[in-house]
């Protein structure tokens, strides 16, 4: 990148190794690290001043030395090393030729002139033995990332805040089918939670509020046959879905009503109160939210404000998922990388939502909280069921990245990520269908009360 307008790490190297250096810079580029180096300057007064500026700048977060024979005997490098020390810059070294420092020195030390020996000793006074020396072939990006983090230096493109992040939309190709399959898979799990709160609540005229109800398919399937529940209100910000839901609602008499509203709207409680009034509902008995809380920026805020619309008693049922609840073998590292890269890329939803549900309810004052768990796996499943499990847990990821790419069409990094995911997900899907492959996913329901 060699961009001095942004935070950078200065690269100190011998110009004799220009070609090798280009390869190193390309590797850091791939990881989106902005390295600054003096590729066009030649040694002299100008050069000295420029290097001083480069290293003393507040944008310079540290220095990397690329160590070779030429590096160790260069007067220019000695200047760079001295500025590094003078301005207290953090640094580490990369051994260009995969030798340790003593091994490298053995290859040429005897041939050095007195001046060269003096330069080398002076350089080494600063590059003491305790510092980190990485061999080029062994660069571990996790370690480099950690070191840079300590320097307050971060990769350019892992910061996704500059990407246009689209909100969740069920309109993406194939998403409706995926949701439908997913809903079927969670039928028993949801019913277990719903039945248990029905056992605790009294009365025969109960009202349910389904948050993030999409096109109503899940809402109908869970509540249509429960006689004690006489009113169900569904809320979603997707107008098309709500239109579809209201059209289907006609098949169920006056029980289901759907409304378009954004749960993050500052007036959401007034909006909900008006909807309840319109339907002659005094208070909600059950709030149900399946796979929606993780799309919100501030779930606590919504959970707290819901107290305003509950009746005398009430229960909240929240189903969430968590990428940390996904395990497999083999391909463990592939799964880990898919999940990690996805989380960095798509920041519009919280992929670690399941583990937070308990404390979210606790912190917002709900009582008698309990957690339910549902585990699905590939164990001895036929091909169709394995494919379905893969589709539900993974296929949406590529579509989501494609959507992001459509909105950021010039973003090279995103293009690379898209290609990476395409290959990685194909490889993972193939593994899924392998007889000896095991995958397992846990989903979570949190139930809380209001008194
Ligand atoms: C993954 S889908 C789940 C749909 C359904 N509950 C299910 O489990 O099949 C998430 C739903 O939440 C809705 N949603 C996301 N953020 C929302 C918000 N801020 N306000 C209202 N609805 C939202 C989306 O439109 C989508 O229909």
Tab-separated table of C-alpha atoms and ligand atoms in Angstrom:
chain	number	residue	atom	x	y	z
A	1	UNK	CA	0.000	0.000	0.000
A	2	UNK	CA	2.848	2.374	0.901
A	3	UNK	CA	0.307	4.972	2.049
A	4	UNK	CA	1.717	7.595	4.418
A	5	UNK	CA	-1.657	9.241	5.000
A	6	UNK	CA	-2.767	6.237	7.074
A	7	UNK	CA	-1.206	4.436	10.037
A	8	UNK	CA	1.697	2.327	8.838
A	9	UNK	CA	4.637	0.171	9.752
A	10	UNK	CA	7.954	1.219	8.248
A	11	UNK	CA	9.887	-1.435	6.350
A	12	UNK	CA	13.655	-1.230	6.661
A	13	UNK	CA	15.565	-3.313	4.106
A	14	UNK	CA	18.603	-3.278	1.873
A	15	UNK	CA	17.903	-1.996	-1.628
A	16	UNK	CA	20.109	-4.747	-2.978
A	17	UNK	CA	17.222	-7.113	-2.222
A	18	UNK	CA	14.529	-5.126	-4.019
A	19	UNK	CA	12.959	-8.163	-5.714
A	20	UNK	CA	12.688	-10.245	-2.580
A	21	UNK	CA	11.242	-7.270	-0.758
A	22	UNK	CA	8.453	-6.906	-3.309
A	23	UNK	CA	7.341	-10.443	-2.459
A	24	UNK	CA	7.327	-9.655	1.241
A	25	UNK	CA	5.369	-6.458	0.718
A	26	UNK	CA	2.838	-8.414	-1.363
A	27	UNK	CA	2.326	-10.825	1.538
A	28	UNK	CA	1.598	-7.977	3.934
A	29	UNK	CA	-0.654	-6.449	1.290
A	30	UNK	CA	-2.625	-9.688	1.134
A	31	UNK	CA	-3.227	-9.306	4.836
A	32	UNK	CA	-4.184	-5.663	4.337
A	33	UNK	CA	-1.287	-4.214	6.320
A	34	UNK	CA	-0.088	-0.804	5.188
A	35	UNK	CA	3.721	-0.976	4.997
A	36	UNK	CA	5.666	2.162	4.107
A	37	UNK	CA	9.068	1.849	2.470
A	38	UNK	CA	11.435	4.133	0.588
A	39	UNK	CA	11.393	2.394	-2.779
A	40	UNK	CA	12.257	5.446	-4.904
A	41	UNK	CA	14.746	7.298	-2.713
A	42	UNK	CA	18.467	7.028	-3.142
A	43	UNK	CA	20.953	7.400	-0.339
A	44	UNK	CA	21.970	11.030	0.484
A	45	UNK	CA	20.859	14.041	2.536
A	46	UNK	CA	17.306	13.990	1.144
A	47	UNK	CA	17.053	10.323	1.941
A	48	UNK	CA	18.204	10.838	5.514
A	49	UNK	CA	15.568	13.497	6.089
A	50	UNK	CA	12.809	11.433	4.518
A	51	UNK	CA	13.641	8.388	6.578
A	52	UNK	CA	13.670	10.521	9.701
A	53	UNK	CA	10.220	11.811	8.796
A	54	UNK	CA	8.921	8.319	8.033
A	55	UNK	CA	10.083	6.858	11.322
A	56	UNK	CA	9.334	9.815	13.612
A	57	UNK	CA	5.791	10.364	12.267
A	58	UNK	CA	2.959	9.625	14.700
A	59	UNK	CA	1.456	7.470	11.948
A	60	UNK	CA	4.452	5.148	12.162
A	61	UNK	CA	3.388	2.406	14.566
A	62	UNK	CA	6.585	0.386	14.354
A	63	UNK	CA	9.356	-0.901	12.138
A	64	UNK	CA	10.110	-4.232	10.498
A	65	UNK	CA	13.737	-5.041	9.650
A	66	UNK	CA	14.386	-7.463	6.812
A	67	UNK	CA	17.704	-8.970	7.789
A	68	UNK	CA	20.236	-10.138	5.240
A	69	UNK	CA	23.992	-9.817	4.763
A	70	UNK	CA	23.526	-6.551	2.836
A	71	UNK	CA	21.247	-5.242	5.559
A	72	UNK	CA	23.782	-5.888	8.315
A	73	UNK	CA	26.615	-4.047	6.609
A	74	UNK	CA	24.677	-1.061	5.259
A	75	UNK	CA	25.388	2.424	6.579
A	76	UNK	CA	21.922	3.541	5.417
A	77	UNK	CA	20.326	0.782	7.484
A	78	UNK	CA	22.341	1.858	10.512
A	79	UNK	CA	20.673	5.276	10.178
A	80	UNK	CA	17.220	3.661	10.056
A	81	UNK	CA	18.018	1.492	13.042
A	82	UNK	CA	19.259	4.500	14.991
A	83	UNK	CA	16.120	6.508	14.214
A	84	UNK	CA	14.044	3.531	15.314
A	85	UNK	CA	15.816	3.597	18.679
A	86	UNK	CA	15.808	7.396	18.928
A	87	UNK	CA	12.039	7.658	18.373
A	88	UNK	CA	11.344	4.649	20.556
A	89	UNK	CA	9.623	2.682	17.823
A	90	UNK	CA	8.642	-0.932	18.425
A	91	UNK	CA	10.167	-3.354	15.938
A	92	UNK	CA	10.722	-6.931	14.949
A	93	UNK	CA	12.891	-8.597	12.326
A	94	UNK	CA	12.354	-11.008	9.507
A	95	UNK	CA	15.294	-13.165	8.455
A	96	UNK	CA	15.264	-12.982	4.671
A	97	UNK	CA	17.082	-16.209	3.931
A	98	UNK	CA	15.584	-18.580	6.491
A	99	UNK	CA	18.720	-18.659	8.599
A	100	UNK	CA	19.017	-17.663	12.209
A	101	UNK	CA	21.065	-14.535	12.866
A	102	UNK	CA	24.207	-16.428	14.061
A	103	UNK	CA	23.973	-18.817	11.075
A	104	UNK	CA	23.738	-15.866	8.726
A	105	UNK	CA	26.662	-14.061	10.333
A	106	UNK	CA	28.854	-17.161	10.079
A	107	UNK	CA	28.479	-17.114	6.312
A	108	UNK	CA	30.188	-13.761	5.834
A	109	UNK	CA	31.609	-12.290	9.058
A	110	UNK	CA	35.212	-13.155	8.315
A	111	UNK	CA	35.091	-11.371	4.935
A	112	UNK	CA	33.907	-8.030	6.358
A	113	UNK	CA	36.031	-4.874	6.361
A	114	UNK	CA	36.651	-3.090	9.666
A	115	UNK	CA	34.001	-0.473	8.828
A	116	UNK	CA	31.454	-3.106	7.886
A	117	UNK	CA	32.085	-4.937	11.153
A	118	UNK	CA	31.604	-1.675	13.002
A	119	UNK	CA	28.286	-1.039	11.193
A	120	UNK	CA	27.085	-4.541	11.926
A	121	UNK	CA	27.963	-4.349	15.601
A	122	UNK	CA	26.252	-0.976	15.877
A	123	UNK	CA	23.091	-2.300	14.225
A	124	UNK	CA	23.119	-5.263	16.566
A	125	UNK	CA	23.392	-3.060	19.617
A	126	UNK	CA	19.856	-1.921	18.857
A	127	UNK	CA	18.533	-5.233	17.484
A	128	UNK	CA	19.230	-7.046	20.713
A	129	UNK	CA	18.944	-10.775	21.125
A	130	UNK	CA	15.657	-10.665	22.958
A	131	UNK	CA	13.661	-9.277	20.095
A	132	UNK	CA	11.548	-11.361	17.773
A	133	UNK	CA	13.278	-12.851	14.734
A	134	UNK	CA	10.964	-14.502	12.263
A	135	UNK	CA	12.169	-16.631	9.412
A	136	UNK	CA	10.484	-15.561	6.204
A	137	UNK	CA	9.049	-18.984	5.454
A	138	UNK	CA	7.660	-19.232	8.957
A	139	UNK	CA	5.725	-16.014	9.236
A	140	UNK	CA	2.737	-16.751	11.380
A	141	UNK	CA	0.061	-14.180	10.636
A	142	UNK	CA	-1.712	-14.732	13.901
A	143	UNK	CA	1.485	-13.836	15.747
A	144	UNK	CA	2.169	-10.883	13.458
A	145	UNK	CA	-1.430	-9.705	14.013
A	146	UNK	CA	-1.018	-9.958	17.790
A	147	UNK	CA	2.253	-8.023	17.719
A	148	UNK	CA	0.728	-5.321	15.530
A	149	UNK	CA	-2.268	-5.111	17.827
A	150	UNK	CA	0.103	-4.388	20.721
A	151	UNK	CA	1.507	-1.597	18.554
A	152	UNK	CA	-2.001	-0.273	17.961
A	153	UNK	CA	-1.670	-1.099	14.292
A	154	UNK	CA	-4.518	-2.823	12.483
A	155	UNK	CA	-5.118	-4.227	9.024
A	156	UNK	CA	-6.927	-1.856	6.715
A	157	UNK	CA	-9.588	-4.112	5.393
A	158	UNK	CA	-10.577	-6.169	8.381
A	159	UNK	CA	-12.236	-3.028	9.533
A	160	UNK	CA	-15.534	-3.614	7.792
A	161	UNK	CA	-17.055	-0.394	9.042
A	162	UNK	CA	-16.285	1.194	5.688
A	163	UNK	CA	-18.314	-1.452	3.843
A	164	UNK	CA	-21.967	-0.816	3.190
A	165	UNK	CA	-23.570	-3.426	5.441
A	166	UNK	CA	-27.018	-4.435	4.315
A	167	UNK	CA	-29.617	-5.382	6.877
A	168	UNK	CA	-30.940	-8.921	6.894
A	169	UNK	CA	-33.359	-9.579	4.055
A	170	UNK	CA	-35.349	-12.708	3.355
A	171	UNK	CA	-35.532	-11.538	-0.277
A	172	UNK	CA	-32.081	-12.945	-1.082
A	173	UNK	CA	-32.224	-15.802	-3.559
A	174	UNK	CA	-33.090	-19.102	-1.864
A	175	UNK	CA	-33.428	-17.517	1.599
A	176	UNK	CA	-37.184	-18.215	1.905
A	177	UNK	CA	-36.626	-21.930	1.241
A	178	UNK	CA	-33.757	-21.988	3.710
A	179	UNK	CA	-35.908	-20.341	6.378
A	180	UNK	CA	-38.701	-22.798	5.710
A	181	UNK	CA	-36.387	-25.799	6.145
A	182	UNK	CA	-34.946	-24.234	9.257
A	183	UNK	CA	-38.401	-23.615	10.703
A	184	UNK	CA	-39.361	-27.242	10.218
A	185	UNK	CA	-36.160	-28.354	11.909
A	186	UNK	CA	-36.930	-26.269	15.002
A	187	UNK	CA	-40.632	-27.166	15.274
A	188	UNK	CA	-40.278	-29.587	18.208
A	189	UNK	CA	-37.763	-27.377	19.973
A	190	UNK	CA	-40.019	-24.312	19.782
A	191	UNK	CA	-43.085	-26.315	20.846
A	192	UNK	CA	-41.250	-27.575	23.914
A	193	UNK	CA	-40.634	-23.969	24.976
A	194	UNK	CA	-44.139	-22.780	24.078
A	195	UNK	CA	-45.805	-25.715	25.886
A	196	UNK	CA	-43.760	-25.100	28.987
A	197	UNK	CA	-44.759	-21.447	29.259
A	198	UNK	CA	-48.393	-22.320	28.512
A	199	UNK	CA	-48.285	-24.650	31.523
A	200	UNK	CA	-47.286	-21.726	33.700
A	201	UNK	CA	-49.688	-19.104	32.393
A	202	UNK	CA	-53.339	-18.999	33.381
A	203	UNK	CA	-56.281	-17.943	31.231
A	204	UNK	CA	-57.760	-18.993	27.924
A	205	UNK	CA	-57.530	-15.811	25.962
A	206	UNK	CA	-53.816	-15.469	25.494
A	207	UNK	CA	-52.007	-13.121	23.163
A	208	UNK	CA	-48.657	-13.773	21.452
A	209	UNK	CA	-46.354	-11.186	19.931
A	210	UNK	CA	-43.998	-12.728	17.348
A	211	UNK	CA	-41.024	-10.437	16.718
A	212	UNK	CA	-39.226	-10.779	13.374
A	213	UNK	CA	-42.007	-13.018	12.060
A	214	UNK	CA	-40.936	-12.855	8.392
A	215	UNK	CA	-43.755	-14.063	6.084
A	216	UNK	CA	-45.670	-15.653	8.945
A	217	UNK	CA	-44.939	-19.286	8.058
A	218	UNK	CA	-43.267	-19.946	11.396
A	219	UNK	CA	-45.953	-17.987	13.263
A	220	UNK	CA	-48.806	-20.041	11.796
A	221	UNK	CA	-47.026	-23.346	12.273
A	222	UNK	CA	-46.346	-22.723	15.970
A	223	UNK	CA	-49.590	-21.088	17.096
A	224	UNK	CA	-52.471	-22.024	14.786
A	225	UNK	CA	-53.460	-25.159	16.703
A	226	UNK	CA	-53.212	-23.774	20.224
A	227	UNK	CA	-56.790	-22.953	21.274
A	228	UNK	CA	-55.819	-21.004	24.388
A	229	UNK	CA	-53.998	-18.522	22.210
A	230	UNK	CA	-56.644	-16.400	20.540
A	231	UNK	CA	-54.600	-13.506	19.153
A	232	UNK	CA	-51.203	-13.510	17.484
A	233	UNK	CA	-49.525	-10.306	16.327
A	234	UNK	CA	-46.510	-10.603	14.039
A	235	UNK	CA	-43.991	-7.795	13.528
A	236	UNK	CA	-41.312	-7.510	10.868
A	237	UNK	CA	-39.658	-4.620	9.042
A	238	UNK	CA	-39.921	-6.374	5.731
A	239	UNK	CA	-43.041	-5.020	4.017
A	240	UNK	CA	-43.208	-7.758	1.378
A	241	UNK	CA	-43.103	-10.452	4.026
A	242	UNK	CA	-45.829	-8.744	6.034
A	243	UNK	CA	-48.062	-8.435	2.964
A	244	UNK	CA	-47.555	-12.150	2.282
A	245	UNK	CA	-48.256	-12.989	5.932
A	246	UNK	CA	-51.496	-10.968	6.037
A	247	UNK	CA	-52.711	-12.627	2.837
A	248	UNK	CA	-52.206	-16.068	4.411
A	249	UNK	CA	-53.685	-14.923	7.746
A	250	UNK	CA	-57.139	-14.859	6.133
A	251	UNK	CA	-57.115	-18.676	6.260
A	252	UNK	CA	-57.132	-18.575	10.061
A	253	UNK	CA	-60.079	-16.309	10.866
A	254	UNK	CA	-59.300	-13.335	13.081
A	255	UNK	CA	-56.425	-14.907	15.018
A	256	UNK	CA	-53.359	-13.596	13.138
A	257	UNK	CA	-52.472	-9.988	12.292
A	258	UNK	CA	-49.174	-8.783	10.902
A	259	UNK	CA	-47.606	-5.320	10.913
A	260	UNK	CA	-44.571	-3.687	9.391
A	261	UNK	CA	-42.369	-2.053	12.025
A	262	UNK	CA	-38.699	-1.730	12.812
A	263	UNK	CA	-37.885	-3.140	16.247
A	264	UNK	CA	-35.108	-0.571	16.512
A	265	UNK	CA	-37.432	2.344	15.869
A	266	UNK	CA	-37.162	4.807	18.781
A	267	UNK	CA	-40.968	4.731	19.052
A	268	UNK	CA	-41.356	0.971	18.842
A	269	UNK	CA	-43.246	0.712	22.120
A	270	UNK	CA	-45.811	3.353	21.131
A	271	UNK	CA	-46.142	1.614	17.762
A	272	UNK	CA	-46.747	-1.728	19.495
A	273	UNK	CA	-49.179	-0.182	21.990
A	274	UNK	CA	-51.196	1.270	19.106
A	275	UNK	CA	-51.255	-2.097	17.354
A	276	UNK	CA	-52.456	-3.803	20.550
A	277	UNK	CA	-55.159	-1.138	21.017
A	278	UNK	CA	-56.297	-1.580	17.421
A	279	UNK	CA	-56.780	-5.292	18.150
A	280	UNK	CA	-58.438	-4.789	21.571
A	281	UNK	CA	-55.548	-6.485	23.350
A	282	UNK	CA	-54.890	-5.325	26.915
A	283	UNK	CA	-51.489	-6.909	27.289
A	284	UNK	CA	-49.221	-9.472	25.666
A	285	UNK	CA	-48.816	-12.850	27.415
A	286	UNK	CA	-46.008	-14.361	25.343
A	287	UNK	CA	-43.310	-12.557	23.396
A	288	UNK	CA	-41.717	-14.924	20.915
A	289	UNK	CA	-38.583	-14.065	18.918
A	290	UNK	CA	-36.850	-16.653	16.761
A	291	UNK	CA	-33.503	-15.751	15.205
A	292	UNK	CA	-34.107	-12.035	15.258
A	293	UNK	CA	-32.398	-10.605	18.346
A	294	UNK	CA	-28.963	-11.144	16.788
A	295	UNK	CA	-29.877	-8.704	14.020
A	296	UNK	CA	-30.436	-5.855	16.484
A	297	UNK	CA	-27.782	-3.332	17.478
A	298	UNK	CA	-29.153	-3.057	20.965
A	299	UNK	CA	-31.144	-6.125	22.094
A	300	UNK	CA	-31.105	-4.928	25.734
A	301	UNK	CA	-33.027	-1.816	24.800
A	302	UNK	CA	-35.831	-3.800	23.185
A	303	UNK	CA	-35.961	-6.363	26.004
A	304	UNK	CA	-36.301	-3.603	28.584
A	305	UNK	CA	-38.998	-1.723	26.729
A	306	UNK	CA	-41.120	-4.854	26.241
A	307	UNK	CA	-42.220	-4.581	29.887
A	308	UNK	CA	-44.515	-1.780	28.695
A	309	UNK	CA	-46.619	-4.096	26.576
A	310	UNK	CA	-46.856	-7.232	28.754
A	311	UNK	CA	-50.081	-7.925	30.683
A	312	UNK	CA	-50.132	-8.813	34.418
A	313	UNK	CA	-48.027	-11.882	33.811
A	314	UNK	CA	-45.943	-12.830	30.813
A	315	UNK	CA	-43.123	-14.872	29.352
A	316	UNK	CA	-40.512	-14.143	26.773
A	317	UNK	CA	-39.128	-16.900	24.535
A	318	UNK	CA	-36.023	-16.099	22.527
A	319	UNK	CA	-34.429	-18.580	20.165
A	320	UNK	CA	-30.884	-17.805	19.097
A	321	UNK	CA	-27.986	-19.469	17.418
A	322	UNK	CA	-24.271	-19.276	17.941
A	323	UNK	CA	-21.453	-20.095	15.570
A	324	UNK	CA	-19.477	-21.252	18.618
A	325	UNK	CA	-21.974	-24.112	18.958
A	326	UNK	CA	-20.847	-25.620	15.664
A	327	UNK	CA	-18.351	-28.484	15.737
A	328	UNK	CA	-17.092	-30.923	13.142
A	329	UNK	CA	-14.412	-33.501	12.425
A	330	UNK	CA	-12.430	-33.699	10.188
A	331	UNK	CA	-12.168	-30.229	8.512
A	332	UNK	CA	-12.120	-28.618	11.945
A	333	UNK	CA	-9.785	-25.836	10.798
A	334	UNK	CA	-11.777	-25.203	7.638
A	335	UNK	CA	-14.953	-24.732	9.687
A	336	UNK	CA	-13.073	-22.484	12.119
A	337	UNK	CA	-11.777	-20.324	9.275
A	338	UNK	CA	-15.180	-20.120	7.557
A	339	UNK	CA	-16.779	-18.930	10.789
A	340	UNK	CA	-13.991	-16.505	11.702
A	341	UNK	CA	-13.778	-14.925	8.264
A	342	UNK	CA	-17.544	-14.640	8.042
A	343	UNK	CA	-17.756	-12.922	11.402
A	344	UNK	CA	-15.159	-10.345	10.332
A	345	UNK	CA	-16.970	-9.748	7.083
A	346	UNK	CA	-20.620	-9.604	7.980
A	347	UNK	CA	-20.875	-7.470	11.056
A	348	UNK	CA	-24.565	-6.699	10.625
A	349	UNK	CA	-25.552	-9.697	12.792
A	350	UNK	CA	-24.143	-11.117	16.008
A	351	UNK	CA	-22.904	-14.633	15.274
A	352	UNK	CA	-22.257	-15.284	18.981
A	353	UNK	CA	-25.765	-14.506	20.092
A	354	UNK	CA	-26.741	-17.832	21.715
A	355	UNK	CA	-24.222	-17.588	24.533
A	356	UNK	CA	-25.461	-14.117	25.486
A	357	UNK	CA	-29.180	-14.838	25.841
A	358	UNK	CA	-29.101	-15.765	29.508
A	359	UNK	CA	-27.257	-12.666	30.634
A	360	UNK	CA	-29.269	-10.437	28.303
A	361	UNK	CA	-32.463	-11.568	30.021
A	362	UNK	CA	-30.870	-11.455	33.460
A	363	UNK	CA	-29.455	-7.961	32.959
A	364	UNK	CA	-32.815	-6.651	31.784
A	365	UNK	CA	-34.617	-7.939	34.873
A	366	UNK	CA	-36.437	-11.039	33.636
A	367	UNK	CA	-37.098	-13.719	36.262
A	368	UNK	CA	-37.042	-17.537	36.455
A	369	UNK	CA	-34.811	-17.686	33.396
A	370	UNK	CA	-34.073	-21.049	31.891
A	371	UNK	CA	-32.211	-22.245	28.843
A	372	UNK	CA	-33.183	-25.049	26.493
A	373	UNK	CA	-30.781	-26.683	24.028
A	374	UNK	CA	-31.333	-28.436	20.767
A	375	UNK	CA	-28.526	-30.426	19.208
A	376	UNK	CA	-28.533	-31.679	15.635
A	377	UNK	CA	-25.812	-33.715	13.964
A	378	UNK	CA	-24.971	-35.583	10.784
A	379	UNK	CA	-24.550	-38.884	12.588
A	380	UNK	CA	-25.974	-41.717	10.446
A	381	UNK	CA	-28.202	-39.270	8.552
A	382	UNK	CA	-29.090	-39.880	4.924
A	383	UNK	CA	-27.694	-37.636	2.167
A	384	UNK	CA	-30.791	-35.446	1.906
A	385	UNK	CA	-30.831	-34.647	5.628
A	386	UNK	CA	-27.114	-33.894	5.616
A	387	UNK	CA	-27.579	-31.565	2.662
A	388	UNK	CA	-30.404	-29.824	4.467
A	389	UNK	CA	-28.250	-29.343	7.564
A	390	UNK	CA	-25.511	-27.875	5.406
A	391	UNK	CA	-27.954	-25.585	3.589
A	392	UNK	CA	-29.467	-24.269	6.814
A	393	UNK	CA	-26.116	-23.557	8.458
A	394	UNK	CA	-23.896	-22.470	5.575
A	395	UNK	CA	-25.432	-21.780	2.174
A	396	UNK	CA	-26.740	-18.358	3.248
A	397	UNK	CA	-23.207	-17.154	3.952
A	398	UNK	CA	-22.126	-16.982	0.322
A	399	UNK	CA	-25.376	-15.245	-0.637
A	400	UNK	CA	-24.843	-12.704	2.106
A	401	UNK	CA	-21.290	-11.978	0.882
A	402	UNK	CA	-22.578	-11.736	-2.680
A	403	UNK	CA	-25.130	-9.196	-1.485
A	404	UNK	CA	-22.353	-7.242	0.244
A	405	UNK	CA	-20.250	-7.401	-2.919
A	406	UNK	CA	-23.154	-6.116	-5.028
A	407	UNK	CA	-23.242	-3.069	-2.815
A	408	UNK	CA	-19.449	-2.622	-2.779
A	409	UNK	CA	-18.611	-3.726	-6.328
A	410	UNK	CA	-15.137	-2.165	-6.452
A	411	UNK	CA	-13.879	-3.727	-3.284
A	412	UNK	CA	-11.005	-6.042	-4.221
A	413	UNK	CA	-10.762	-7.567	-0.778
A	414	UNK	CA	-14.445	-8.468	-0.845
A	415	UNK	CA	-13.984	-10.057	-4.270
A	416	UNK	CA	-11.162	-12.168	-2.851
A	417	UNK	CA	-13.232	-13.128	0.150
A	418	UNK	CA	-16.126	-14.097	-2.097
A	419	UNK	CA	-13.841	-16.387	-4.141
A	420	UNK	CA	-12.357	-17.839	-0.986
A	421	UNK	CA	-15.796	-18.588	0.464
A	422	UNK	CA	-16.999	-20.120	-2.774
A	423	UNK	CA	-14.173	-22.660	-2.703
A	424	UNK	CA	-14.176	-23.178	1.043
A	425	UNK	CA	-17.932	-23.766	1.201
A	426	UNK	CA	-17.761	-26.213	-1.707
A	427	UNK	CA	-15.024	-28.121	0.056
A	428	UNK	CA	-17.026	-28.089	3.267
A	429	UNK	CA	-20.185	-29.268	1.513
A	430	UNK	CA	-18.292	-32.167	-0.047
A	431	UNK	CA	-17.000	-33.111	3.386
A	432	UNK	CA	-20.551	-33.020	4.756
A	433	UNK	CA	-21.585	-35.756	2.407
A	434	UNK	CA	-18.674	-37.954	3.325
A	435	UNK	CA	-19.811	-40.926	5.407
A	436	UNK	CA	-17.215	-40.563	8.126
A	437	UNK	CA	-17.683	-36.801	8.551
A	438	UNK	CA	-19.309	-35.548	11.738
A	439	UNK	CA	-20.951	-32.149	12.242
A	440	UNK	CA	-22.946	-31.012	15.198
A	441	UNK	CA	-24.773	-27.771	15.987
A	442	UNK	CA	-26.404	-26.560	19.170
A	443	UNK	CA	-29.223	-24.003	19.206
A	444	UNK	CA	-30.503	-22.138	22.204
A	445	UNK	CA	-33.798	-20.962	23.641
A	446	UNK	CA	-33.941	-18.646	26.619
A	447	UNK	CA	-37.201	-18.269	28.522
A	448	UNK	CA	-37.822	-15.535	31.073
A	449	UNK	CA	-40.737	-14.267	33.138
A	450	UNK	CA	-41.751	-10.784	34.186
A	451	UNK	CA	-42.575	-11.337	37.860
B	1	LIG	C1	-33.578	-15.020	10.252
B	1	LIG	S1	-35.111	-14.312	10.020
B	1	LIG	C2	-36.110	-15.269	11.114
B	1	LIG	C3	-37.540	-15.308	10.712
B	1	LIG	C4	-38.409	-16.205	11.568
B	1	LIG	N1	-38.548	-15.675	12.905
B	1	LIG	C5	-37.825	-17.591	11.600
B	1	LIG	O1	-37.279	-17.989	12.648
B	1	LIG	O2	-37.920	-18.273	10.601
B	1	LIG	C6	-35.005	-12.751	10.823
B	1	LIG	C7	-36.236	-11.886	10.644
B	1	LIG	O3	-36.101	-10.731	11.467
B	1	LIG	C8	-36.484	-9.600	10.717
B	1	LIG	N2	-35.804	-8.438	11.290
B	1	LIG	C9	-34.472	-8.242	11.407
B	1	LIG	N3	-34.217	-7.064	11.992
B	1	LIG	C10	-35.421	-6.495	12.249
B	1	LIG	C11	-35.813	-5.264	12.823
B	1	LIG	N4	-34.938	-4.376	13.255
B	1	LIG	N5	-37.137	-5.007	12.931
B	1	LIG	C12	-38.035	-5.902	12.503
B	1	LIG	N6	-37.725	-7.070	11.933
B	1	LIG	C13	-36.433	-7.370	11.809
B	1	LIG	C14	-36.089	-9.917	9.291
B	1	LIG	O4	-36.798	-9.157	8.339
B	1	LIG	C15	-36.406	-11.408	9.221
B	1	LIG	O5	-37.709	-11.638	8.777
